[in-house]
Tab-separated table of C-alpha atoms in Angstrom:
chain	number	residue	atom	x	y	z
U	1	MET	CA	101.908	93.390	73.476
U	2	LEU	CA	105.715	92.851	73.919
U	3	GLU	CA	106.256	92.093	70.179
U	4	THR	CA	104.910	95.651	69.469
U	5	LEU	CA	107.490	97.502	71.681
U	6	ARG	CA	110.023	99.208	69.457
U	7	HIS	CA	111.279	102.246	71.272
U	8	HIS	CA	112.984	102.385	74.732
U	9	LYS	CA	113.624	105.822	76.187
U	10	THR	CA	115.437	106.613	79.465
U	11	LEU	CA	113.254	109.157	81.216
U	12	ALA	CA	115.125	110.169	84.412
U	13	SER	CA	117.490	109.198	87.110
U	14	THR	CA	115.730	107.846	90.192
U	15	ILE	CA	118.435	108.868	92.688
U	16	PRO	CA	117.203	111.612	95.080
U	17	ASP	CA	119.342	114.123	96.873
U	18	ASN	CA	120.173	111.758	99.656
U	19	GLY	CA	121.777	109.398	97.152
U	20	ASP	CA	119.502	106.316	97.615
U	21	VAL	CA	119.963	103.835	94.760
U	22	ASN	CA	118.518	100.585	93.461
U	23	PRO	CA	114.985	101.485	92.234
U	24	TYR	CA	112.500	98.771	92.939
U	25	ALA	CA	108.710	99.601	92.775
U	26	VAL	CA	107.056	101.319	89.756
U	27	VAL	CA	103.513	102.663	90.291
U	28	VAL	CA	101.423	104.864	87.943
U	29	ALA	CA	99.224	107.332	89.826
U	30	PRO	CA	95.559	106.490	89.234
U	31	VAL	CA	94.306	110.041	90.406
U	32	SER	CA	95.435	113.559	91.145
U	33	ALA	CA	95.721	114.185	94.869
U	34	GLY	CA	98.040	116.344	96.923
U	35	VAL	CA	101.329	116.907	95.115
U	36	ILE	CA	100.641	114.004	92.759
U	37	GLU	CA	99.065	114.490	89.262
U	38	LYS	CA	97.240	111.658	87.579
U	39	ASP	CA	99.715	109.412	85.551
U	40	ASP	CA	102.658	110.595	87.557
U	41	VAL	CA	105.053	107.707	88.100
U	42	LEU	CA	106.240	106.741	91.629
U	43	VAL	CA	109.503	104.895	92.203
U	44	ASP	CA	111.010	103.831	95.517
U	45	ASN	CA	114.608	102.889	96.430
U	46	PHE	CA	115.770	99.863	98.265
U	47	ASN	CA	119.451	100.852	98.871
U	48	ASN	CA	121.095	103.890	100.588
U	49	ILE	CA	123.956	106.008	99.233
U	50	SER	CA	126.422	103.328	100.445
U	51	ASN	CA	124.540	100.763	98.220
U	52	LEU	CA	123.534	98.673	101.307
U	53	GLN	CA	120.501	96.712	100.523
U	54	GLY	CA	117.378	97.077	102.721
U	55	THR	CA	118.294	100.550	103.705
U	56	GLY	CA	116.550	102.794	101.083
U	57	THR	CA	114.076	105.318	102.612
U	58	THR	CA	112.738	107.402	99.591
U	59	ILE	CA	110.011	107.524	97.058
U	60	VAL	CA	110.522	109.816	94.042
U	61	ARG	CA	107.882	111.156	91.682
U	62	TYR	CA	108.386	111.430	87.847
U	63	ARG	CA	105.954	113.746	85.984
U	64	PRO	CA	105.581	112.694	82.301
U	65	SER	CA	104.159	116.036	81.293
U	66	THR	CA	107.257	118.044	82.477
U	67	ARG	CA	109.787	115.277	82.853
U	68	GLU	CA	110.653	116.576	86.387
U	69	VAL	CA	111.665	114.273	89.211
U	70	LYS	CA	110.945	115.328	92.713
U	71	LEU	CA	111.248	113.593	96.119
U	72	PHE	CA	107.749	112.472	97.060
U	73	GLY	CA	108.197	110.900	100.476
U	74	GLN	CA	110.884	109.900	102.892
U	75	VAL	CA	111.041	108.224	106.386
U	76	PRO	CA	113.868	107.867	108.972
U	77	GLN	CA	116.208	104.957	108.431
U	78	ASN	CA	115.521	103.664	112.025
U	79	LEU	CA	111.785	104.329	112.163
U	80	LYS	CA	110.897	102.770	115.531
U	81	GLU	CA	107.322	101.608	114.362
U	82	CYS	CA	108.820	99.456	111.720
U	83	PRO	CA	110.590	96.385	113.126
U	84	GLY	CA	114.229	96.465	111.926
U	85	GLY	CA	113.983	99.935	110.243
U	86	VAL	CA	113.342	100.848	106.724
U	87	GLY	CA	114.256	99.392	103.284
U	88	LEU	CA	111.552	100.215	100.693
U	89	THR	CA	110.613	97.299	98.409
U	90	THR	CA	108.642	96.639	95.297
U	91	ALA	CA	105.400	96.314	97.391
U	92	MET	CA	103.840	99.726	96.579
U	93	THR	CA	100.455	100.974	95.524
U	94	MET	CA	98.545	104.296	95.289
U	95	LEU	CA	94.836	104.224	95.970
U	96	LYS	CA	92.110	106.275	94.331
U	97	SER	CA	91.685	108.083	97.687
U	98	GLY	CA	95.223	109.350	97.287
U	99	TRP	CA	96.995	107.162	99.971
U	100	VAL	CA	100.335	105.644	99.002
U	101	ILE	CA	101.149	102.307	100.773
U	102	VAL	CA	104.579	100.726	100.608
U	103	GLY	CA	106.462	97.771	102.154
U	104	SER	CA	109.739	97.864	104.037
U	105	THR	CA	112.074	94.916	104.247
U	106	PRO	CA	115.044	96.349	106.196
U	107	SER	CA	118.611	95.436	107.022
U	108	LYS	CA	121.353	96.889	109.183
U	109	ASP	CA	124.278	95.686	106.998
U	110	GLY	CA	122.826	95.263	103.595
U	111	THR	CA	122.284	91.310	104.059
U	112	THR	CA	119.571	89.176	105.406
U	113	ALA	CA	121.769	88.397	108.397
U	114	THR	CA	120.430	91.505	109.979
U	115	LYS	CA	116.987	91.489	108.302
U	116	GLY	CA	114.164	92.963	110.333
U	117	ASP	CA	110.527	91.818	110.009
U	118	GLY	CA	109.687	95.143	108.424
U	119	CYS	CA	106.229	96.710	108.006
U	120	MET	CA	103.821	98.481	105.659
U	121	LEU	CA	104.076	102.308	105.561
U	122	VAL	CA	101.143	104.621	104.641
U	123	PHE	CA	101.810	108.104	103.083
U	124	ASP	CA	99.284	110.817	102.350
U	125	ALA	CA	99.139	112.346	98.902
U	126	ASN	CA	101.562	114.995	100.042
U	127	GLY	CA	104.217	112.481	100.927
U	128	ARG	CA	103.693	112.564	104.759
U	129	HIS	CA	104.085	109.218	106.618
U	130	VAL	CA	100.884	108.828	108.589
U	131	ALA	CA	100.612	105.225	109.632
U	132	THR	CA	102.534	101.959	109.997
U	133	TRP	CA	101.260	98.472	109.886
U	134	ALA	CA	103.238	95.632	111.438
U	135	GLY	CA	102.536	92.279	113.133
U	136	PRO	CA	103.004	88.627	113.046
U	137	THR	CA	101.645	88.124	109.461
U	138	ILE	CA	103.968	90.828	108.062
U	139	ASN	CA	107.568	89.750	107.491
U	140	GLY	CA	109.515	90.909	104.470
U	141	PRO	CA	106.757	92.575	102.400
U	142	TRP	CA	108.518	92.140	98.977
U	143	GLY	CA	106.700	91.857	95.621
U	144	ASN	CA	104.563	94.251	93.685
U	145	MET	CA	101.124	94.606	95.056
U	146	ALA	CA	97.992	93.612	93.336
U	147	THR	CA	95.172	95.901	94.375
U	148	VAL	CA	91.299	95.892	94.260
U	149	ASP	CA	90.342	99.606	94.894
U	150	LYS	CA	86.618	100.390	95.530
U	151	GLY	CA	87.223	103.924	96.840
U	152	ASP	CA	86.133	103.610	100.458
U	153	LYS	CA	87.429	100.064	100.733
U	154	ALA	CA	90.428	98.274	99.050
U	155	ILE	CA	92.067	94.907	98.998
U	156	LEU	CA	95.822	94.527	98.780
U	157	PHE	CA	97.618	91.409	97.917
U	158	ILE	CA	101.346	91.335	99.141
U	159	SER	CA	104.018	88.589	99.102
U	160	MET	CA	105.865	88.153	102.424
U	161	ALA	CA	109.287	86.761	101.747
U	162	GLY	CA	110.982	87.106	105.150
U	163	PHE	CA	109.769	84.227	107.151
U	164	GLY	CA	112.561	81.858	108.175
U	165	VAL	CA	115.136	83.411	105.798
U	166	GLN	CA	118.724	82.869	107.013
U	167	GLY	CA	121.853	84.962	106.458
U	168	PRO	CA	123.702	84.483	103.181
U	169	LYS	CA	126.495	82.492	104.850
U	170	VAL	CA	124.175	79.806	106.068
U	171	LEU	CA	124.522	77.409	103.250
U	172	ASP	CA	122.662	74.309	101.989
U	173	ALA	CA	123.722	70.661	102.435
U	174	GLU	CA	125.857	70.842	99.363
U	175	GLY	CA	127.569	74.035	100.682
U	176	LYS	CA	126.950	75.793	97.374
U	177	TYR	CA	124.061	78.181	97.889
U	178	PRO	CA	122.374	79.814	100.851
U	179	VAL	CA	119.736	77.471	102.374
U	180	THR	CA	116.214	77.608	100.751
U	181	VAL	CA	113.275	77.658	102.924
U	182	ARG	CA	109.665	77.475	101.849
U	183	GLN	CA	107.688	79.757	104.209
U	184	ALA	CA	106.973	82.748	101.954
U	185	THR	CA	103.267	83.685	101.963
U	186	VAL	CA	100.772	85.839	99.950
U	187	LEU	CA	98.878	87.983	102.443
U	188	ARG	CA	95.549	89.602	101.650
U	189	LEU	CA	94.864	92.843	103.489
U	190	GLU	CA	91.334	94.258	103.490
U	191	ILE	CA	91.246	97.925	104.392
U	192	SER	CA	88.650	100.649	104.815
U	193	ILE	CA	89.306	104.313	104.022
U	194	PRO	CA	87.292	106.675	106.284
U	195	GLU	CA	86.627	110.114	104.811
U	196	GLY	CA	89.727	112.378	105.387
U	197	LYS	CA	91.435	109.700	107.520
U	198	PRO	CA	94.245	107.196	106.842
U	199	PRO	CA	93.284	103.730	105.732
U	200	VAL	CA	92.348	101.263	108.435
U	201	LEU	CA	93.529	97.726	108.464
U	202	ASP	CA	90.301	95.561	108.832
U	203	SER	CA	91.426	91.948	108.315
U	204	GLN	CA	94.372	89.862	107.155
U	205	THR	CA	94.265	86.507	105.402
U	206	VAL	CA	97.051	84.222	104.155
U	207	VAL	CA	95.829	83.045	100.724
U	208	GLY	CA	99.063	81.419	99.694
U	209	ASP	CA	102.091	79.917	101.313
U	210	GLY	CA	104.857	77.559	100.880
U	211	PHE	CA	106.754	79.606	98.199
U	212	ALA	CA	110.495	79.327	97.952
U	213	GLN	CA	112.879	81.948	99.410
U	214	ARG	CA	116.532	82.292	100.245
U	215	ALA	CA	119.239	84.890	101.014
U	216	ASP	CA	121.451	86.058	98.209
U	217	MET	CA	124.537	88.329	98.510
U	218	ASP	CA	123.887	90.132	95.118
U	219	ASN	CA	120.016	90.256	95.333
U	220	PHE	CA	119.442	90.384	99.131
U	221	LEU	CA	116.900	87.642	98.972
U	222	PHE	CA	114.860	85.683	96.409
U	223	GLY	CA	111.182	85.141	97.060
U	224	PRO	CA	107.706	85.433	95.403
U	225	THR	CA	107.802	88.799	93.710
U	226	GLY	CA	105.133	89.287	90.981
U	227	LEU	CA	101.428	89.467	91.780
U	228	ALA	CA	98.737	90.108	89.198
U	229	LEU	CA	94.943	89.708	89.677
U	230	GLY	CA	92.875	88.471	86.819
U	231	PRO	CA	89.212	89.606	86.094
U	232	ASP	CA	88.045	86.197	87.360
U	233	ASP	CA	89.589	86.721	90.840
U	234	THR	CA	92.529	84.529	90.074
U	235	LEU	CA	95.792	85.824	91.525
U	236	TYR	CA	98.921	84.955	89.625
U	237	VAL	CA	102.168	84.748	91.602
U	238	THR	CA	105.843	84.514	90.411
U	239	ASP	CA	108.213	82.330	92.293
U	240	GLY	CA	111.733	83.081	91.172
U	241	LEU	CA	113.608	80.345	92.808
U	242	ASP	CA	111.298	77.680	91.464
U	243	ASN	CA	111.219	79.588	88.162
U	244	GLU	CA	107.514	79.349	87.790
U	245	ILE	CA	104.167	81.145	87.866
U	246	THR	CA	101.219	79.848	89.835
U	247	ALA	CA	97.635	80.745	90.235
U	248	ILE	CA	95.504	81.150	93.407
U	249	ALA	CA	91.680	80.888	92.670
U	250	ASN	CA	89.093	83.026	94.371
U	251	ALA	CA	91.750	85.256	95.853
U	252	SER	CA	89.534	88.025	97.090
U	253	THR	CA	86.967	85.825	98.847
U	254	ARG	CA	88.791	82.695	100.028
U	255	THR	CA	89.153	82.088	103.675
U	256	ASP	CA	92.053	79.673	103.558
U	257	SER	CA	95.382	79.235	101.855
U	258	ALA	CA	95.726	77.696	98.414
U	259	HIS	CA	99.376	76.991	99.318
U	260	LYS	CA	101.220	77.603	95.993
U	261	GLY	CA	98.150	77.214	93.909
U	262	ARG	CA	97.960	75.773	90.455
U	263	LEU	CA	101.010	75.732	88.159
U	264	VAL	CA	100.534	78.020	85.174
U	265	THR	CA	103.910	77.832	83.497
U	266	LYS	CA	107.536	76.925	84.424
U	267	ASP	CA	111.049	77.413	83.030
U	268	GLY	CA	111.256	77.957	79.323
U	269	LEU	CA	111.710	81.781	78.777
U	270	LEU	CA	111.414	82.516	82.469
U	271	GLY	CA	114.617	83.439	84.325
U	272	TRP	CA	113.987	84.389	87.975
U	273	PRO	CA	110.617	85.954	87.234
U	274	LEU	CA	110.076	89.017	89.264
U	275	ALA	CA	107.406	91.859	88.984
U	276	MET	CA	104.444	91.125	86.911
U	277	VAL	CA	101.371	92.929	85.415
U	278	MET	CA	98.339	91.902	83.462
U	279	THR	CA	97.514	93.580	80.088
U	280	SER	CA	94.066	94.534	78.895
U	281	ALA	CA	94.111	91.362	76.736
U	282	GLY	CA	94.517	89.267	79.870
U	283	HIS	CA	98.145	88.317	79.180
U	284	LEU	CA	100.798	88.450	81.880
U	285	ILE	CA	104.055	90.549	81.370
U	286	VAL	CA	106.872	89.385	83.787
U	287	ALA	CA	110.354	90.949	84.199
U	288	ASN	CA	113.141	88.465	84.411
U	289	GLY	CA	115.750	88.814	87.125
U	290	LYS	CA	118.422	86.639	85.512
U	291	ASN	CA	118.537	88.572	82.260
U	292	GLY	CA	117.096	91.860	80.970
U	293	GLN	CA	114.075	90.210	79.267
U	294	ALA	CA	110.327	90.541	79.868
U	295	VAL	CA	108.226	87.634	79.003
U	296	GLU	CA	104.638	87.585	77.887
U	297	ILE	CA	102.430	84.723	78.866
U	298	ASP	CA	98.765	83.589	78.181
U	299	PRO	CA	97.695	82.472	81.711
U	300	VAL	CA	94.752	80.514	80.300
U	301	SER	CA	96.861	78.112	78.211
U	302	GLY	CA	100.060	78.579	80.161
U	303	LYS	CA	101.809	79.272	76.779
U	304	GLN	CA	104.909	81.554	76.826
U	305	ILE	CA	104.258	83.838	73.923
U	306	TYR	CA	107.191	86.114	73.486
U	307	ALA	CA	110.454	87.404	75.267
U	308	HIS	CA	111.608	90.843	74.619
U	309	TRP	CA	114.847	92.585	75.694
U	310	LEU	CA	114.206	95.555	78.048
U	311	ASP	CA	117.853	95.730	79.207
U	312	SER	CA	120.559	94.089	77.088
U	313	ASN	CA	123.533	95.448	79.011
U	314	GLN	CA	126.543	93.356	78.011
U	315	ALA	CA	128.295	94.292	81.155
U	316	GLN	CA	126.266	91.594	82.902
U	317	SER	CA	126.181	87.843	82.170
U	318	PRO	CA	123.577	87.093	80.880
U	319	PRO	CA	123.019	90.507	79.509
U	320	GLY	CA	120.831	92.588	81.891
U	321	ASN	CA	121.286	90.133	84.702
U	322	GLY	CA	120.099	91.748	87.933
U	323	ASP	CA	119.063	94.987	86.277
U	324	LEU	CA	115.258	94.730	86.082
U	325	PHE	CA	112.705	94.689	88.973
U	326	GLY	CA	109.475	96.789	88.995
U	327	ILE	CA	107.230	97.253	85.912
U	328	ALA	CA	103.985	99.105	85.244
U	329	LEU	CA	101.743	99.543	82.298
U	330	THR	CA	101.368	103.044	80.849
U	331	PRO	CA	97.949	104.477	81.237
U	332	ASP	CA	96.959	103.625	77.678
U	333	GLY	CA	98.075	100.029	78.244
U	334	LYS	CA	100.263	100.080	75.186
U	335	GLY	CA	103.648	100.674	76.928
U	336	LEU	CA	105.741	99.671	79.898
U	337	TYR	CA	107.438	101.734	82.573
U	338	TYR	CA	110.406	99.868	84.180
U	339	VAL	CA	113.514	100.597	86.129
U	340	GLU	CA	117.119	99.583	85.304
U	341	ASP	CA	118.898	98.993	88.577
U	342	ASP	CA	122.342	99.186	86.974
U	343	VAL	CA	121.974	102.789	86.020
U	344	ASN	CA	119.306	103.875	88.594
U	345	ALA	CA	116.889	105.101	85.898
U	346	LEU	CA	113.231	104.994	84.881
U	347	VAL	CA	112.740	103.788	81.349
U	348	LEU	CA	109.599	103.778	79.021
U	349	GLY	CA	109.055	101.167	76.431
U	350	THR	CA	106.453	102.026	73.601
U	351	PRO	CA	105.344	100.852	70.202
């Protein structure tokens, strides 16, 4: 798929009126509901107007048919139901029933030194915050969600990258980098959606654990970010620090943790792999954090097929370093929506 992309068009700024920056999640609406039309693109922000990470509180909506951008949802910075406050992450999905669910990994000062455990926030289709999920299994909901949506029931897979993360000034034995811990998890949430009422959290199961994570001054934290579910119920996970993609079998039904799972591919074209999607052909597309490339992978063979520049901004080294995060397939499956953090914009790549 990546080899076919020829055109890259900046669609819109993702900065709302309150000045939030650093767009993270990209979600394409599967249905029309409330103020959302099918195929609208939802983008959330991780930073506030002062560019402090873990303090963004807004979700914006881009409408491809009219090119308009509007604020969809916003919550208070110090939402008391969410431990530590609000900083919206790449963990966002919209269900067929119209509910929007997004993760918060908050900070008081823009670093992990003041990181809160965070929570999952539920919005209705008109952008009203209606429920908050928190608890001992939820700590730093971070990566893009993989979702199995059956209408009245759904399964959400979310990486939790906050457990045990230290502040950025707590360094490893060599005194070079913040200390790495291996406590990040992949959590499966099973929810039911009563008619006309917000989703209810039925069960929580840790299906993966032991992923690498650490604080970072420029990127807040590194942890497992990309989640994509294959048709055979294999969940693929990107681990940026270990620069690899692993696979968790029987993800929807297993009752125990596969730990990191089976190694699919490592290093090569990967450079801090972040958000990830699966194409209709069964290939994985993953955005690199260390450069502005996306990489296409055959998960069956583990072969890295192709790398394609989404953001070649020469102002960073390597080009595009730190610019990419969330990605999503266009409804026809032929293109990619992605965000460029350096210019706070939503971009479309098409053949």
